[in-house]
mmCIF file of C-alpha atoms in Angstrom:
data_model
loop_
_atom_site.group_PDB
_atom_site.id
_atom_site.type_symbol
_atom_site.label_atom_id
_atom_site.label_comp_id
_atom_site.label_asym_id
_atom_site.label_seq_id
_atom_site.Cartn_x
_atom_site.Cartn_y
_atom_site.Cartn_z
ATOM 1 C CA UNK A 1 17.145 -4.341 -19.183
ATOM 2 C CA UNK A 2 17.319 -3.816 -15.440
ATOM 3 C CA UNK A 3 15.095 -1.327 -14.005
ATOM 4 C CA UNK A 4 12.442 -1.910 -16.455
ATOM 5 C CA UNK A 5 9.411 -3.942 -14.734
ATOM 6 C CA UNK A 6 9.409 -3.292 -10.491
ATOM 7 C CA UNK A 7 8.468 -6.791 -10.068
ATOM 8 C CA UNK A 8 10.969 -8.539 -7.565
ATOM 9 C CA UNK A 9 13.450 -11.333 -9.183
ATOM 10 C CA UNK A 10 12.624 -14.316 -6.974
ATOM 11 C CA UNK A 11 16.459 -15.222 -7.200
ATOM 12 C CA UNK A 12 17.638 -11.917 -5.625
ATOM 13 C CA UNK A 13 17.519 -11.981 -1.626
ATOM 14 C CA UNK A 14 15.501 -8.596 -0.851
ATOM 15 C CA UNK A 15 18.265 -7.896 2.001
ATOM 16 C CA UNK A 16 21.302 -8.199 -0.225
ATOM 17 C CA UNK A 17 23.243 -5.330 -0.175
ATOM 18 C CA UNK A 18 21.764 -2.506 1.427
ATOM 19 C CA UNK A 19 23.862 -0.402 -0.803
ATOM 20 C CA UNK A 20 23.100 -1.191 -3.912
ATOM 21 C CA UNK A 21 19.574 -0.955 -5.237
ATOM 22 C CA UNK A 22 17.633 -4.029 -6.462
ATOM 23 C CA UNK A 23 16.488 -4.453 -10.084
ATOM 24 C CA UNK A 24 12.791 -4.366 -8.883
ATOM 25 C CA UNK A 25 13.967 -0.768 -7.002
ATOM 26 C CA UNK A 26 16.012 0.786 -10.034
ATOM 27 C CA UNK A 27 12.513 1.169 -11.721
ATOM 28 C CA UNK A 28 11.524 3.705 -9.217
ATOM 29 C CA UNK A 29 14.312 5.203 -9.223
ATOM 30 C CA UNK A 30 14.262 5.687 -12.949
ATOM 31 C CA UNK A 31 11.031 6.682 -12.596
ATOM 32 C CA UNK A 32 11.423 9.767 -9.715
ATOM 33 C CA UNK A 33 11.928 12.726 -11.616
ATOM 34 C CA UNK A 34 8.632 11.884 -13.253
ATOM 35 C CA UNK A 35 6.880 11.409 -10.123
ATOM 36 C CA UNK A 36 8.115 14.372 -8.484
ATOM 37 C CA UNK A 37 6.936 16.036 -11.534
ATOM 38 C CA UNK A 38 3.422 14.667 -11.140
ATOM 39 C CA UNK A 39 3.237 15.883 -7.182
ATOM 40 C CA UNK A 40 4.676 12.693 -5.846
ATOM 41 C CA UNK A 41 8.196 12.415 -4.468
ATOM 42 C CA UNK A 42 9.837 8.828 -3.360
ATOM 43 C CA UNK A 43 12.160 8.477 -0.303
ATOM 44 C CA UNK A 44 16.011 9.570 -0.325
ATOM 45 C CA UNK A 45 16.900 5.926 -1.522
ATOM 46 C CA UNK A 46 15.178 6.281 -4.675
ATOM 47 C CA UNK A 47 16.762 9.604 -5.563
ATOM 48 C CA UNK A 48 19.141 10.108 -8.818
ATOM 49 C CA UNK A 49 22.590 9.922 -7.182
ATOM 50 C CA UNK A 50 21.669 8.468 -3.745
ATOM 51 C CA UNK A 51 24.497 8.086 -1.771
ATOM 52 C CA UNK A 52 24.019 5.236 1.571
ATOM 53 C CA UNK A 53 23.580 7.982 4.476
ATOM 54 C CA UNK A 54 25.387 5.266 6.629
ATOM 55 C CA UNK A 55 28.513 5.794 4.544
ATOM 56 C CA UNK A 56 28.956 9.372 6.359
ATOM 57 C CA UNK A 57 27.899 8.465 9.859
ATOM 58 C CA UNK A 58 28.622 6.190 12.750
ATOM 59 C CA UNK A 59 24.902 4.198 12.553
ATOM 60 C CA UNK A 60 25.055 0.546 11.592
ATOM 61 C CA UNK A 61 23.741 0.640 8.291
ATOM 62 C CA UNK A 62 20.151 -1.482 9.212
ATOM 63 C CA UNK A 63 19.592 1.647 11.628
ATOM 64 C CA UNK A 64 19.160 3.779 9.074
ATOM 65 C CA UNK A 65 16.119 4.918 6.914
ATOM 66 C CA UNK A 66 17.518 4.845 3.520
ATOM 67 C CA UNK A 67 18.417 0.793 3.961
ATOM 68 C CA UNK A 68 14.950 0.192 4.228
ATOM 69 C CA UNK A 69 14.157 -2.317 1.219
ATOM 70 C CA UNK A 70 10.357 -2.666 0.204
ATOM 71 C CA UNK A 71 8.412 -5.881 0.724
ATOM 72 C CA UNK A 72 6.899 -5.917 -3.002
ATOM 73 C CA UNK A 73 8.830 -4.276 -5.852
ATOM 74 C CA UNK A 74 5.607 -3.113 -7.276
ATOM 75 C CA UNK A 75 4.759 -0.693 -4.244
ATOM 76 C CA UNK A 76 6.306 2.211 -2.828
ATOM 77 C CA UNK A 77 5.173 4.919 -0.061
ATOM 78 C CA UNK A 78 5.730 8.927 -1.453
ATOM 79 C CA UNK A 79 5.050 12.492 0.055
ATOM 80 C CA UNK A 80 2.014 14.166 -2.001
ATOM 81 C CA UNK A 81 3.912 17.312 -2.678
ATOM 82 C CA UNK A 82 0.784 19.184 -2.466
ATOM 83 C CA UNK A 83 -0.398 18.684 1.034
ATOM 84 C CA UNK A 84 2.990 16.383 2.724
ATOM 85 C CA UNK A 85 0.417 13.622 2.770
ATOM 86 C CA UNK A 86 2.047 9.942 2.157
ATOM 87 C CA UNK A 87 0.655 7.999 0.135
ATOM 88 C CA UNK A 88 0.891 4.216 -1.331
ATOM 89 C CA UNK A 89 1.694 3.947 -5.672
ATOM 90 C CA UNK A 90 1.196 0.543 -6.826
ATOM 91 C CA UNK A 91 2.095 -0.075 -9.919
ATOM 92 C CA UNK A 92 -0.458 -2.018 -12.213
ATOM 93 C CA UNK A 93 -0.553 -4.368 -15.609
ATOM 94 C CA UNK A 94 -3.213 -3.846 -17.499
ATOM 95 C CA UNK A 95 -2.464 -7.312 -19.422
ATOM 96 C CA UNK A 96 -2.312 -9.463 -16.395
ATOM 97 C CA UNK A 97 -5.305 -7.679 -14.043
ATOM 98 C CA UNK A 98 -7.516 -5.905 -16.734
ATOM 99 C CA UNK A 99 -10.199 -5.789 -14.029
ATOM 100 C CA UNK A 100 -8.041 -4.278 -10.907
ATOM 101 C CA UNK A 101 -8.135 -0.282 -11.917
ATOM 102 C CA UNK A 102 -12.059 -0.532 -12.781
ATOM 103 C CA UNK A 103 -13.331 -2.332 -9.693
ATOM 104 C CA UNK A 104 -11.179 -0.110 -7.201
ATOM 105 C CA UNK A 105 -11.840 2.672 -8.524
ATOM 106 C CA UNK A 106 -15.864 1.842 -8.572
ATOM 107 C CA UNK A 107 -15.327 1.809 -4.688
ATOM 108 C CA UNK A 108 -13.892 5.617 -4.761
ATOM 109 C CA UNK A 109 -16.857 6.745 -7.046
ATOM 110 C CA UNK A 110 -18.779 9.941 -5.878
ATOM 111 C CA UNK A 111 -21.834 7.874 -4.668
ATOM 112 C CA UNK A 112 -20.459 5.393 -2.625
ATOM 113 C CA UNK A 113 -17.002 6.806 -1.728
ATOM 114 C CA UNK A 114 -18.217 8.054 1.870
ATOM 115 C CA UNK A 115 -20.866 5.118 2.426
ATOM 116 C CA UNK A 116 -19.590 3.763 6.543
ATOM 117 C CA UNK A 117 -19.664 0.318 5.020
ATOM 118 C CA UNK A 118 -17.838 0.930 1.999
ATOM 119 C CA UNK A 119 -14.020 -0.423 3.192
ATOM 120 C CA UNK A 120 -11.979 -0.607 0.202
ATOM 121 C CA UNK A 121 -9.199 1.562 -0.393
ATOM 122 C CA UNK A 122 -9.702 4.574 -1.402
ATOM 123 C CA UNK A 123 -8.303 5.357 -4.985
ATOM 124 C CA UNK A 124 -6.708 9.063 -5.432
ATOM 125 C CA UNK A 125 -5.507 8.977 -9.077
ATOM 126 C CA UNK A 126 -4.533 6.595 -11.794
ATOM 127 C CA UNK A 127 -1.637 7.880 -13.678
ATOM 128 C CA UNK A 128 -0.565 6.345 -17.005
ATOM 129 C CA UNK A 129 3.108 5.462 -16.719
ATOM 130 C CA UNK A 130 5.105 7.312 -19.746
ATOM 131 C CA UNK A 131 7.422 4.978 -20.841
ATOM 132 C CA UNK A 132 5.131 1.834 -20.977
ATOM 133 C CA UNK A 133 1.518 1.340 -22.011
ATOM 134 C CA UNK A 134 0.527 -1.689 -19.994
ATOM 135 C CA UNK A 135 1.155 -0.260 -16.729
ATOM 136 C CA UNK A 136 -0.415 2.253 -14.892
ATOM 137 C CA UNK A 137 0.082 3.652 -10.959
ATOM 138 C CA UNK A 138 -2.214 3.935 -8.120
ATOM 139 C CA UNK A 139 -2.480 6.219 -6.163
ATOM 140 C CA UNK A 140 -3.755 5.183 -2.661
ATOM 141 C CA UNK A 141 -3.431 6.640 0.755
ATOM 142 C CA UNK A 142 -0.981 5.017 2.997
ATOM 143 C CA UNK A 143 -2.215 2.401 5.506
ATOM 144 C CA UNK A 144 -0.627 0.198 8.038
ATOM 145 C CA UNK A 145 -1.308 -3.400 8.748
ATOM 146 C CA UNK A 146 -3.909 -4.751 10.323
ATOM 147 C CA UNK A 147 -2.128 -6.399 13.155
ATOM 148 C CA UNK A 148 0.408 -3.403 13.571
ATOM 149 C CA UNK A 149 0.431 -2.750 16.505
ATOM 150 C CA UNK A 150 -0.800 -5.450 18.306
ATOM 151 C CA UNK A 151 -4.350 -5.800 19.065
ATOM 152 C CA UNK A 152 -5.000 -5.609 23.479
ATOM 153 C CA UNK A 153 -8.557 -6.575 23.854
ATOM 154 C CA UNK A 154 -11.446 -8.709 22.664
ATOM 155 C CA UNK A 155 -13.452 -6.052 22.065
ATOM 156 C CA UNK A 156 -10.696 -4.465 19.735
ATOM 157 C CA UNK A 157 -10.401 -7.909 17.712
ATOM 158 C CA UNK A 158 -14.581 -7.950 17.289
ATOM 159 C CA UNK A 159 -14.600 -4.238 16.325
ATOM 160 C CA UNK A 160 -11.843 -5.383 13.770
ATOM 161 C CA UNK A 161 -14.024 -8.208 12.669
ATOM 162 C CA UNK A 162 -17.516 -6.240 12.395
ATOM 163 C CA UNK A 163 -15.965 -3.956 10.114
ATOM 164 C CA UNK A 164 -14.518 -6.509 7.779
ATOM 165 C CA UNK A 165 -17.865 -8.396 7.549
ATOM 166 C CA UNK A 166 -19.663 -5.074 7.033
ATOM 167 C CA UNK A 167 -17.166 -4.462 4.186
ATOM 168 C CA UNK A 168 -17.395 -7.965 2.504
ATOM 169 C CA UNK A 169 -21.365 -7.539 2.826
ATOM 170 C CA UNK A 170 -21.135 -4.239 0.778
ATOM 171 C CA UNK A 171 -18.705 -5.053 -1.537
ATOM 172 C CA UNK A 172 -20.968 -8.081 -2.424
ATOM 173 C CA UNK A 173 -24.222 -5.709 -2.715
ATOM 174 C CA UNK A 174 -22.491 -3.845 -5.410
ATOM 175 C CA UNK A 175 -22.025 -7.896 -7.156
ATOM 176 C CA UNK A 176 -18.165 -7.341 -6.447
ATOM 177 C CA UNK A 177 -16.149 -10.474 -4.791
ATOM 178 C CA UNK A 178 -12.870 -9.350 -3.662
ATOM 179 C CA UNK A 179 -12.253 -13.047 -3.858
ATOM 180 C CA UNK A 180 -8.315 -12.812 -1.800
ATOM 181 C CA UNK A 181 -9.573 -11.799 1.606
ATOM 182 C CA UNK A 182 -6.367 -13.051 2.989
ATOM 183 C CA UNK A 183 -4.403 -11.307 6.104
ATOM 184 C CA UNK A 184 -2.192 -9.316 3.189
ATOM 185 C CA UNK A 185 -4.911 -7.601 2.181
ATOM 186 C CA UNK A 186 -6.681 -5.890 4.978
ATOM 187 C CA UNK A 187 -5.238 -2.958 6.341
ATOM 188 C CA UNK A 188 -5.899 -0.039 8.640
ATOM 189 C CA UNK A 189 -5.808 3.815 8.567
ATOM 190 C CA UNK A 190 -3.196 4.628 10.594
ATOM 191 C CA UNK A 191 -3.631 8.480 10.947
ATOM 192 C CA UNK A 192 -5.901 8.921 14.099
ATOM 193 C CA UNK A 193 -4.068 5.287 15.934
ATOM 194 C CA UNK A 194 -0.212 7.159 15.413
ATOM 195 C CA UNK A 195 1.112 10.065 16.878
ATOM 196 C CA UNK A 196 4.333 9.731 15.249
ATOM 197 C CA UNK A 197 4.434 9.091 11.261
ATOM 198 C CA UNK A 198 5.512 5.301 11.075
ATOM 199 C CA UNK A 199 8.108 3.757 8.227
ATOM 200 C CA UNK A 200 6.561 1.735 6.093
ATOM 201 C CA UNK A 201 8.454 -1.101 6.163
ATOM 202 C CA UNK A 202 9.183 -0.908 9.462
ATOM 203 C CA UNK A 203 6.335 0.147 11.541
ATOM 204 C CA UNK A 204 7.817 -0.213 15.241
ATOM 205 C CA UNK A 205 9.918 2.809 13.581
ATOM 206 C CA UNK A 206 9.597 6.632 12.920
ATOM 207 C CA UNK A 207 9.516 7.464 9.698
ATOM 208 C CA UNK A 208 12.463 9.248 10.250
ATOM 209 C CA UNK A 209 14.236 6.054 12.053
ATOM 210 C CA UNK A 210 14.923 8.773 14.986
ATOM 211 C CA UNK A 211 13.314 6.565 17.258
ATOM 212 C CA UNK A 212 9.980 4.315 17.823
ATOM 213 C CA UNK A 213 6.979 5.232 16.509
ATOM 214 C CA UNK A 214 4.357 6.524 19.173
ATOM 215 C CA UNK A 215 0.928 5.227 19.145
ATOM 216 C CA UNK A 216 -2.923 4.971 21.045
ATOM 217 C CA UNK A 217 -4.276 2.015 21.415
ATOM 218 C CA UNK A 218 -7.266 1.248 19.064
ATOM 219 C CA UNK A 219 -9.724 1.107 22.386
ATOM 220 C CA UNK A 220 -7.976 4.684 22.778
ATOM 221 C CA UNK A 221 -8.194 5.779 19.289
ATOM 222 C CA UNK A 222 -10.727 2.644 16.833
ATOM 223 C CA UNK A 223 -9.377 2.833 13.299
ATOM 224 C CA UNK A 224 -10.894 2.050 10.418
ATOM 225 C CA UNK A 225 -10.021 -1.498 8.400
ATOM 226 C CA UNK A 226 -9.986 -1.520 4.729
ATOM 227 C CA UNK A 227 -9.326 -4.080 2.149
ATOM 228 C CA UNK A 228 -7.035 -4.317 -0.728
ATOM 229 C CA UNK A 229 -5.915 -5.353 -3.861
ATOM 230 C CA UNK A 230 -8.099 -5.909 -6.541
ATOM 231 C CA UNK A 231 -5.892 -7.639 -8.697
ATOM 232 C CA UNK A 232 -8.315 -11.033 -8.958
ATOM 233 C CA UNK A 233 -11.570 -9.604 -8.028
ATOM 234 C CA UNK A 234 -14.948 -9.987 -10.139
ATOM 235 C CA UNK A 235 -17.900 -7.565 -10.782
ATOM 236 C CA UNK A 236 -21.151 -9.478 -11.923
ATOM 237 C CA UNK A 237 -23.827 -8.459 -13.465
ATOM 238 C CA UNK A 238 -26.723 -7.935 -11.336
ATOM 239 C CA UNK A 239 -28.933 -10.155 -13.546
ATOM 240 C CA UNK A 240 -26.919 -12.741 -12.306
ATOM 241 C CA UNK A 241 -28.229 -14.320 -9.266
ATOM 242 C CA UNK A 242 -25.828 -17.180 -8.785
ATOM 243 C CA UNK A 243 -22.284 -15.713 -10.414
ATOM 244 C CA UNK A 244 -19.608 -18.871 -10.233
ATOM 245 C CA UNK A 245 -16.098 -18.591 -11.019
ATOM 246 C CA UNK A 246 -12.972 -22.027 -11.016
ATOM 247 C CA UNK A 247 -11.396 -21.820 -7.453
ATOM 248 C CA UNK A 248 -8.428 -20.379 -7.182
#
């Protein structure tokens, strides 16, 4: 049945048809009233009865917001209700990473949540999706890329690296390797770097798609770099002084 798993098709092209919503995207947008329910609302895309905005104007469709396709089917940016705060929901099986939930969430625990070397994402809320057991969302604060924008300095780059190597070193402490330290999954906290709220799948672009998205540079303004995704990571048991797992 369409719309019921948010994981892409590989088949499907993720630009085809702007105007009609992907399998992988009909799950959210099955899924919004009970998000906005829970505090979280999706993008006008994703919205029962969305109608293409480009269909009453005189932009080229790709200029607009609401043709904005995701790059993953199983993530998508929302507004906390609450506060206006966005906010990443990923959603998660429990069958195929049984370890993902626990180990993130260990790095958002009371203790070690504001440690300066702890650099995993933090983890707002796991919700328990209604309508099917093995998956659960996320609930993580929006971040930007890494790379995005572009880095101007050495000394930006080494600040970049220091963090990630003070990360790795305290993730290992706690007997936790991350184990896909790959460019996809280190990002950056956005919020002091932007002045204007960026898209999310296009971050050159407002979040509005009014215009470019304003930013300091990191000399101006350092962010902080986190890493992400769990989904293959292993926590050991401390006993264990020389943990081994198959290469991946």
């Amino acid at each position: 049945m369409k719309g019921d798993d948010p994981t892409p098709n590989p088949s499907q092209p993720l630009g085809a048809g702007a105007e009609v919503l992907a399998d992988y995207e009909l799950w959210w947008c099955n899924h919004f009233q009970w998000l906005k329910d829970i505090g979280y609302l999706l993008r006008p895309r994703y919205a029962p009865g969305w109608v293409p905005s480009w269909r009453s104007s005189k932009k080229i469709w790709y200029r607009c917001e609401d043709a904005q396709i995701p790059w993953y089917g199983h993530i998508l940016d929302a507004t906390r209700i609450d506060d206006g705060a966005f906010v990443a929901l990923k959603v998660v099986s429990k069958s195929r990473h049984p370890f993902e939930v626990e180990i993130a969430s260990y790095f958002s625990s009371e203790s070690i949540a504001n440690d300066p070397a702890n650099h995993c994402i933090p983890i707002y809320e796991v919700t328990q999706v209604p309508d099917d057991q093995d998956k659960v969302i996320m609930i993580m604060p929006l971040l930007g890329m890494h790379g995005d924008p572009s880095f101007d300095t050495f000394g930006e780059a080494v600040e970049c690296f220091r963090q990630l190597f003070e990360g790795l070193r305290f993730m290992h402490n706690h007997h936790v390797a991350h184990r896909d330290c790959m460019t996809l999954n280190i990002m950056m906290d956005p919020k002091r770097l932007y002045i204007d709220a960026f898209h999310p799948f296009q971050p050159t672009m407002r979040r509005d798609f009014k215009g470019l998205a304003r930013h300091f540079s990191r000399t101006q303004r350092p962010p902080k770099y986190f890493f992400i995704d769990f989904g293959i990571s292993c926590r050991y048991d401390p006993a264990d002084e020389e943990p081994t797992e198959d290469p991946i």
